Short mmCIF file of C-alpha atoms and ligand atoms in Angstrom, two decimals:
data_model
loop_
_atom_site.label_atom_id
_atom_site.label_comp_id
_atom_site.label_asym_id
_atom_site.label_seq_id
_atom_site.Cartn_x
_atom_site.Cartn_y
_atom_site.Cartn_z
CA UNK A 25 -41.74 25.01 -95.83
CA UNK A 26 -41.01 28.91 -95.66
CA UNK A 27 -43.06 31.65 -98.37
CA UNK A 28 -39.71 32.62 -99.79
CA UNK A 29 -39.03 29.03 -100.65
CA UNK A 30 -42.51 28.87 -101.95
CA UNK A 31 -42.01 31.91 -104.21
CA UNK A 32 -39.12 30.20 -105.83
CA UNK A 33 -40.76 26.80 -107.16
CA UNK A 34 -41.71 27.56 -110.81
CA UNK A 35 -44.96 25.90 -110.11
CA UNK A 36 -48.08 27.54 -110.72
CA UNK A 37 -50.19 27.15 -107.23
CA UNK A 38 -53.44 28.43 -105.07
CA UNK A 39 -52.82 28.76 -101.82
CA UNK A 40 -56.29 29.88 -99.68
CA UNK A 41 -57.22 31.71 -96.54
CA UNK A 42 -58.93 30.45 -93.54
CA UNK A 43 -60.51 32.38 -90.70
CA UNK A 44 -60.79 30.71 -87.35
CA UNK A 45 -63.93 30.08 -84.80
CA UNK A 46 -65.47 32.67 -82.51
CA UNK A 47 -63.94 32.49 -78.97
CA UNK A 48 -66.31 29.96 -77.57
CA UNK A 49 -67.37 28.60 -80.54
CA UNK A 50 -66.56 24.73 -82.65
CA UNK A 51 -63.33 23.61 -84.16
CA UNK A 52 -64.82 20.98 -86.26
CA UNK A 53 -66.86 22.89 -88.84
CA UNK A 54 -62.85 24.46 -89.64
CA UNK A 55 -60.83 21.52 -89.59
CA UNK A 56 -63.79 20.02 -91.61
CA UNK A 57 -63.32 22.81 -94.48
CA UNK A 58 -59.33 23.06 -94.24
CA UNK A 59 -59.11 19.32 -94.39
CA UNK A 60 -61.28 19.43 -97.51
CA UNK A 61 -58.97 21.99 -99.17
CA UNK A 62 -55.60 20.28 -97.89
CA UNK A 63 -56.82 17.40 -100.65
CA UNK A 64 -56.67 20.22 -103.44
CA UNK A 65 -52.28 20.29 -102.49
CA UNK A 66 -52.63 23.80 -102.06
CA UNK A 67 -49.17 26.39 -101.83
CA UNK A 68 -50.03 27.05 -98.20
CA UNK A 69 -52.91 27.70 -96.17
CA UNK A 70 -53.26 30.94 -94.33
CA UNK A 71 -55.33 31.94 -91.45
CA UNK A 72 -56.28 35.43 -90.02
CA UNK A 73 -56.17 36.24 -86.66
CA UNK A 74 -58.68 38.06 -84.48
CA UNK A 75 -57.14 39.90 -82.02
CA UNK A 76 -59.94 40.35 -79.17
CA UNK A 77 -62.65 38.15 -77.09
CA UNK A 78 -59.69 34.84 -77.23
CA UNK A 79 -59.72 34.49 -80.88
CA UNK A 80 -56.16 35.11 -81.56
CA UNK A 81 -55.59 31.31 -79.45
CA UNK A 82 -57.89 30.18 -82.05
CA UNK A 83 -55.59 31.61 -85.12
CA UNK A 84 -53.01 28.82 -83.76
CA UNK A 85 -54.73 25.91 -82.40
CA UNK A 86 -55.87 26.14 -86.63
CA UNK A 87 -52.59 26.92 -88.02
CA UNK A 88 -51.31 24.64 -86.00
CA UNK A 89 -53.48 21.67 -86.93
CA UNK A 90 -53.18 22.70 -90.55
CA UNK A 91 -48.93 22.60 -89.96
CA UNK A 92 -48.83 19.51 -88.11
CA UNK A 93 -51.72 17.26 -88.78
CA UNK A 94 -52.40 17.73 -92.19
CA UNK A 95 -48.81 18.35 -93.25
CA UNK A 96 -48.98 21.86 -95.09
CA UNK A 97 -47.25 25.33 -95.19
CA UNK A 98 -49.06 27.58 -93.06
CA UNK A 99 -49.47 31.17 -93.17
CA UNK A 100 -50.17 32.93 -89.44
CA UNK A 101 -51.77 35.99 -89.64
CA UNK A 102 -50.60 38.11 -86.55
CA UNK A 103 -52.01 42.01 -85.98
CA UNK A 104 -50.52 43.97 -83.32
CA UNK A 105 -52.06 47.01 -82.91
CA UNK A 106 -53.90 46.70 -80.13
CA UNK A 107 -51.32 44.46 -78.39
CA UNK A 108 -48.50 45.35 -75.79
CA UNK A 109 -45.35 43.88 -76.70
CA UNK A 110 -45.61 40.94 -73.85
CA UNK A 111 -48.10 39.13 -75.15
CA UNK A 112 -46.77 39.16 -79.18
CA UNK A 113 -44.62 37.41 -77.78
CA UNK A 114 -46.73 35.23 -76.00
CA UNK A 115 -48.11 34.43 -79.68
CA UNK A 116 -44.71 34.08 -81.20
CA UNK A 117 -43.54 31.13 -78.41
CA UNK A 118 -46.85 30.02 -79.43
CA UNK A 119 -46.02 29.59 -83.01
CA UNK A 120 -42.51 28.24 -82.30
CA UNK A 121 -44.26 25.23 -80.01
CA UNK A 122 -46.61 24.49 -83.02
CA UNK A 123 -43.44 24.62 -85.79
CA UNK A 124 -45.14 27.83 -87.37
CA UNK A 125 -42.18 29.55 -89.92
CA UNK A 126 -43.63 32.09 -91.46
CA UNK A 127 -46.53 35.39 -90.61
CA UNK A 128 -48.05 37.54 -92.07
CA UNK A 129 -47.51 40.91 -89.85
CA UNK A 130 -50.12 43.37 -89.60
CA UNK A 131 -50.85 46.32 -88.05
CA UNK A 132 -54.94 45.65 -88.17
CA UNK A 133 -57.90 47.76 -87.54
CA UNK A 134 -58.66 50.25 -85.40
CA UNK A 135 -62.13 49.71 -83.07
CA UNK A 136 -64.80 51.55 -84.65
CA UNK A 137 -65.80 51.96 -81.38
CA UNK A 138 -63.15 53.93 -80.47
CA UNK A 139 -60.44 54.23 -83.64
CA UNK A 140 -57.87 55.94 -80.98
CA UNK A 141 -57.48 53.26 -78.55
CA UNK A 142 -54.04 51.33 -79.47
CA UNK A 143 -51.41 49.98 -77.20
CA UNK A 144 -48.15 52.28 -78.42
CA UNK A 145 -45.55 49.73 -78.44
CA UNK A 146 -45.90 48.76 -81.97
CA UNK A 147 -48.16 51.34 -84.14
CA UNK A 148 -47.35 50.08 -87.96
CA UNK A 149 -47.30 46.53 -90.05
CA UNK A 150 -44.00 48.00 -90.41
CA UNK A 151 -42.93 47.92 -86.78
CA UNK A 152 -44.22 44.50 -85.74
CA UNK A 153 -42.14 43.66 -88.90
CA UNK A 154 -38.92 44.85 -88.10
CA UNK A 155 -39.23 43.93 -84.56
CA UNK A 156 -39.66 40.00 -85.60
CA UNK A 157 -36.20 40.48 -88.19
CA UNK A 158 -34.39 41.57 -85.78
CA UNK A 159 -35.61 39.30 -83.13
CA UNK A 160 -36.58 36.43 -84.30
CA UNK A 161 -36.46 33.62 -87.67
CA UNK A 162 -39.41 33.56 -89.19
CA UNK A 163 -40.23 34.09 -93.38
CA UNK A 164 -42.49 37.30 -93.02
CA UNK A 165 -44.85 38.55 -95.20
CA UNK A 166 -47.51 42.19 -95.60
CA UNK A 167 -50.43 43.66 -96.71
CA UNK A 168 -50.96 46.05 -99.70
CA UNK A 169 -54.00 47.72 -100.98
CA UNK A 170 -53.70 47.90 -105.13
CA UNK A 171 -56.48 50.49 -104.60
CA UNK A 172 -54.70 52.22 -101.99
CA UNK A 173 -55.79 51.98 -98.07
CA UNK A 174 -59.01 53.00 -96.87
CA UNK A 175 -57.00 55.36 -94.48
CA UNK A 176 -54.38 56.33 -96.57
CA UNK A 177 -54.00 60.01 -97.34
CA UNK A 178 -52.92 59.31 -101.27
CA UNK A 179 -51.63 56.12 -102.96
CA UNK A 180 -47.84 57.38 -103.12
CA UNK A 181 -47.55 57.52 -100.13
CA UNK A 182 -49.18 54.41 -98.65
CA UNK A 183 -46.86 52.56 -101.57
CA UNK A 184 -43.85 54.69 -99.43
CA UNK A 185 -45.09 52.76 -96.93
CA UNK A 186 -45.24 49.69 -98.40
CA UNK A 187 -41.78 50.45 -99.32
CA UNK A 188 -40.78 50.43 -95.68
CA UNK A 189 -42.20 46.94 -94.93
CA UNK A 190 -39.77 45.81 -97.43
CA UNK A 191 -36.81 47.28 -96.67
CA UNK A 192 -37.45 46.15 -93.07
CA UNK A 193 -38.34 42.94 -93.28
CA UNK A 194 -40.97 41.76 -95.55
CA UNK A 195 -40.05 39.14 -97.66
CA UNK A 196 -43.84 39.23 -99.86
CA UNK A 197 -46.62 41.36 -99.94
CA UNK A 198 -50.20 39.65 -99.97
CA UNK A 199 -53.09 41.61 -102.00
CA UNK A 200 -56.24 42.91 -100.65
CA UNK A 201 -58.46 41.59 -102.92
CA UNK A 202 -59.73 43.28 -106.19
CA UNK A 203 -62.35 42.44 -108.82
CA UNK A 204 -60.55 44.98 -112.17
CA UNK A 205 -57.30 42.65 -112.95
CA UNK A 206 -56.03 46.16 -114.32
CA UNK A 207 -56.36 48.56 -111.23
CA UNK A 208 -54.02 45.48 -109.79
CA UNK A 209 -51.76 45.80 -113.09
CA UNK A 210 -51.25 49.77 -112.58
CA UNK A 211 -50.45 49.10 -108.87
CA UNK A 212 -48.41 46.34 -109.86
CA UNK A 213 -45.86 49.03 -112.59
CA UNK A 214 -45.83 51.89 -109.54
CA UNK A 215 -45.12 49.87 -107.03
CA UNK A 216 -41.55 48.25 -109.05
CA UNK A 217 -40.88 51.79 -110.43
CA UNK A 218 -41.05 52.72 -106.77
CA UNK A 219 -37.48 50.70 -106.12
CA UNK A 220 -40.25 47.78 -104.34
CA UNK A 221 -39.21 43.97 -105.43
CA UNK A 222 -40.11 41.45 -103.36
CA UNK A 223 -42.77 39.28 -104.39
CA UNK A 224 -46.29 40.49 -104.89
CA UNK A 225 -49.31 37.00 -103.71
CA UNK A 226 -52.79 38.44 -105.90
CA UNK A 227 -55.75 38.26 -103.58
CA UNK A 228 -58.82 36.66 -104.93
CA UNK A 229 -62.70 36.84 -103.43
CA UNK A 230 -64.96 34.67 -104.93
CA UNK A 231 -68.32 36.79 -104.56
CA UNK A 232 -70.98 34.55 -104.25
CA UNK A 233 -73.73 36.24 -102.50
CA UNK A 234 -74.80 39.26 -102.66
CA UNK A 235 -75.33 40.40 -99.71
CA UNK A 236 -71.31 40.35 -99.58
CA UNK A 237 -71.04 42.94 -101.54
CA UNK A 238 -71.39 46.33 -98.87
CA UNK A 239 -69.11 44.84 -96.17
CA UNK A 240 -66.41 43.90 -99.15
CA UNK A 241 -66.87 48.07 -100.27
CA UNK A 242 -66.69 48.85 -96.59
CA UNK A 243 -64.10 46.56 -95.53
CA UNK A 244 -61.31 47.01 -98.57
CA UNK A 245 -63.26 49.89 -100.96
CA UNK A 246 -62.24 47.43 -104.13
CA UNK A 247 -64.09 49.21 -106.75
CA UNK A 248 -66.32 46.99 -108.62
CA UNK A 249 -66.24 47.07 -112.48
CA UNK A 250 -69.26 47.47 -114.28
CA UNK A 251 -69.26 44.07 -115.64
CA UNK A 252 -69.26 42.87 -111.99
CA UNK A 253 -72.04 44.77 -111.27
CA UNK A 254 -74.15 43.52 -114.17
CA UNK A 255 -73.50 40.16 -112.80
CA UNK A 256 -74.67 40.43 -109.57
CA UNK A 257 -77.92 42.90 -110.38
CA UNK A 258 -78.70 39.96 -112.38
CA UNK A 259 -78.89 37.00 -110.28
CA UNK A 260 -78.71 39.15 -107.35
CA UNK A 261 -82.76 36.35 -106.49
CA UNK A 262 -81.16 33.46 -107.92
CA UNK A 263 -78.29 32.18 -105.75
CA UNK A 264 -77.07 29.05 -106.69
CA UNK A 265 -76.91 30.91 -110.53
CA UNK A 266 -74.99 33.90 -108.29
CA UNK A 267 -72.90 31.11 -106.27
CA UNK A 268 -71.27 29.72 -110.09
CA UNK A 269 -70.41 33.40 -111.49
CA UNK A 270 -68.84 34.85 -108.92
CA UNK A 271 -66.89 31.28 -108.95
CA UNK A 272 -66.16 32.15 -112.89
CA UNK A 273 -65.67 35.71 -112.51
CA UNK A 274 -62.67 34.70 -109.99
CA UNK A 275 -61.72 32.45 -112.17
CA UNK A 276 -61.19 34.15 -114.70
CA UNK A 277 -59.56 36.96 -112.85
CA UNK A 278 -57.35 33.96 -111.53
CA UNK A 279 -56.47 32.97 -115.25
CA UNK A 280 -55.79 36.02 -116.13
CA UNK A 281 -53.15 37.37 -113.59
CA UNK A 282 -51.11 33.57 -114.37
CA UNK A 283 -51.10 34.22 -118.21
CA UNK A 284 -49.42 37.81 -117.20
CA UNK A 285 -47.07 35.66 -115.03
CA UNK A 286 -48.68 35.70 -111.47
CA UNK A 287 -47.51 31.54 -110.76
CA UNK A 288 -49.14 31.73 -107.07
CA UNK A 289 -52.46 33.44 -106.13
CA UNK A 290 -54.68 33.46 -102.76
CA UNK A 291 -57.88 33.04 -102.63
CA UNK A 292 -60.13 34.40 -100.04
CA UNK A 293 -61.94 31.08 -99.50
CA UNK A 294 -64.39 32.20 -96.49
CA UNK A 295 -63.77 28.52 -95.29
CA UNK A 296 -66.12 27.48 -97.76
CA UNK A 297 -64.12 24.00 -99.34
CA UNK A 298 -67.30 23.96 -102.36
CA UNK A 299 -65.42 27.42 -103.52
CA UNK A 300 -61.77 26.51 -103.21
CA UNK A 301 -63.22 22.85 -105.05
CA UNK A 302 -64.91 24.85 -107.51
CA UNK A 303 -61.89 27.37 -108.50
CA UNK A 304 -58.92 24.28 -108.85
CA UNK A 305 -61.68 22.13 -111.22
CA UNK A 306 -62.28 25.40 -113.33
CA UNK A 307 -58.41 25.52 -113.68
CA UNK A 308 -58.19 22.14 -113.02
CA UNK A 309 -54.58 21.64 -116.52
CA UNK A 310 -53.74 24.68 -115.34
CA UNK A 311 -52.29 24.05 -112.23
CA UNK A 312 -48.86 22.66 -111.03
CA UNK A 313 -49.42 21.15 -108.00
P1 FAD B 27 -50.42 49.35 -92.39
O1 FAD B 27 -49.25 49.25 -93.13
O2 FAD B 27 -49.45 49.98 -91.08
O3 FAD B 27 -50.90 50.81 -92.71
C1 FAD B 27 -52.03 51.42 -92.27
C2 FAD B 27 -52.49 52.39 -92.75
O4 FAD B 27 -51.48 53.40 -91.91
C3 FAD B 27 -52.02 52.63 -94.15
O5 FAD B 27 -52.89 53.36 -94.49
C4 FAD B 27 -50.80 52.92 -94.32
O6 FAD B 27 -50.66 53.46 -95.26
C5 FAD B 27 -50.37 54.12 -93.11
N1 FAD B 27 -48.43 53.71 -92.70
C6 FAD B 27 -48.45 52.70 -91.79
N2 FAD B 27 -47.00 53.51 -91.68
C7 FAD B 27 -47.29 54.79 -91.36
C8 FAD B 27 -46.50 55.38 -90.65
N3 FAD B 27 -45.06 54.54 -90.07
N4 FAD B 27 -46.56 56.16 -90.56
C9 FAD B 27 -47.85 56.72 -91.07
N5 FAD B 27 -48.73 56.10 -91.42
C10 FAD B 27 -48.63 54.93 -92.03
N6 FAD B 27 -56.57 42.09 -90.13
C11 FAD B 27 -57.19 40.98 -88.98
O7 FAD B 27 -57.16 41.41 -88.19
N7 FAD B 27 -56.62 40.37 -89.35
C12 FAD B 27 -56.09 39.49 -90.38
O8 FAD B 27 -55.83 38.55 -89.99
C13 FAD B 27 -56.47 40.18 -91.30
N8 FAD B 27 -55.66 39.95 -92.14
C14 FAD B 27 -56.02 40.62 -93.93
C15 FAD B 27 -54.79 39.87 -95.14
C16 FAD B 27 -54.57 40.67 -96.36
C17 FAD B 27 -53.49 40.25 -96.49
C18 FAD B 27 -55.30 42.22 -95.92
C19 FAD B 27 -55.07 43.18 -97.07
C20 FAD B 27 -55.49 42.56 -95.05
C21 FAD B 27 -55.76 42.03 -93.67
N9 FAD B 27 -56.11 42.31 -92.25
C22 FAD B 27 -56.54 41.89 -91.41
C23 FAD B 27 -56.98 44.03 -92.69
C24 FAD B 27 -55.81 44.59 -92.22
O9 FAD B 27 -55.31 44.65 -90.56
C25 FAD B 27 -56.17 46.08 -91.94
O10 FAD B 27 -56.50 47.09 -93.48
C26 FAD B 27 -55.42 46.83 -91.26
O11 FAD B 27 -56.47 48.96 -91.15
C27 FAD B 27 -54.03 47.24 -91.83
O12 FAD B 27 -52.90 46.86 -91.74
P2 FAD B 27 -51.73 46.62 -92.22
O13 FAD B 27 -51.29 45.88 -92.01
O14 FAD B 27 -51.90 47.21 -94.02
O15 FAD B 27 -51.20 48.46 -91.97
#
């Protein structure tokens, strides 16, 4: 199903994100994880894209498995900045062969060892979205950053580029993770004020291990509210307690988002079905699958 149609349904639902196995790693653990999560009847599952090391082929295989073996709706991520047009076309053909209808069109991160390395066919996500809209028939989404993208000069300029994504064909935006819903609501106010009208799917990351925090901060730049830092400090040396507290924190964020009118929330599950199951249990009388 196209995500634009899923978003029109009057139902409160969750979607879940998976990452494919690295090149030469087995598929079985990922297939098992998506099978477990499929039982929760998510709105859709997304599969991330790794541009290097053969992992991109694995994205298509996991996405195809969800679509064809599990009968679920799937959102395949696709990054462009390190790919030539011909390579992108090859990926699109693979997606069509698998019956995939939805793409999260991204620029992708620049390599840390060589930040100037890029192919010139698609410099930004909006270039990819425009190309896909003009030449293919996928339902297209893009990424948005409630606290601003880490490279952006300022938040207003960043929002201008989000507007461009809508103008060239994005039908929805999925957000970077955030831990303070008020920052997200503030962002929503700003983007609506700037005329962005497409649906925004908030992205929530259940932090179940304090070791994740440094990387989360580096990758997303998301602020950690005092309430969350207190939880992490308290349960730093008690992994099971931290896991439970992290899942409850994320569940509360989701309940707050739903109470504020968001029907679809995307959960970064890190391929751990037990996290998705616990959140689903916490919201069992709220979710309308
Ligand atoms: P863009 O929208 O192109 O923005 C990148 C930067 O350039 C921003 O600072 C923006 O302000 C600026 N910019 C945009 N357009 C222009 C313009 N025309 N002129 C000048 N500056 C401009 N990465 C992966 O490798 N694989 C994944 O599967 C993946 N999934 C993701 C899913 C979500 C929901 C999110 C939020 C991120 C994901 N990422 C993934 C990370 C993403 O690739 C990085 O954040 C990347 O640095 C930016 O991608 P983008 O599509 O947001 O880029």
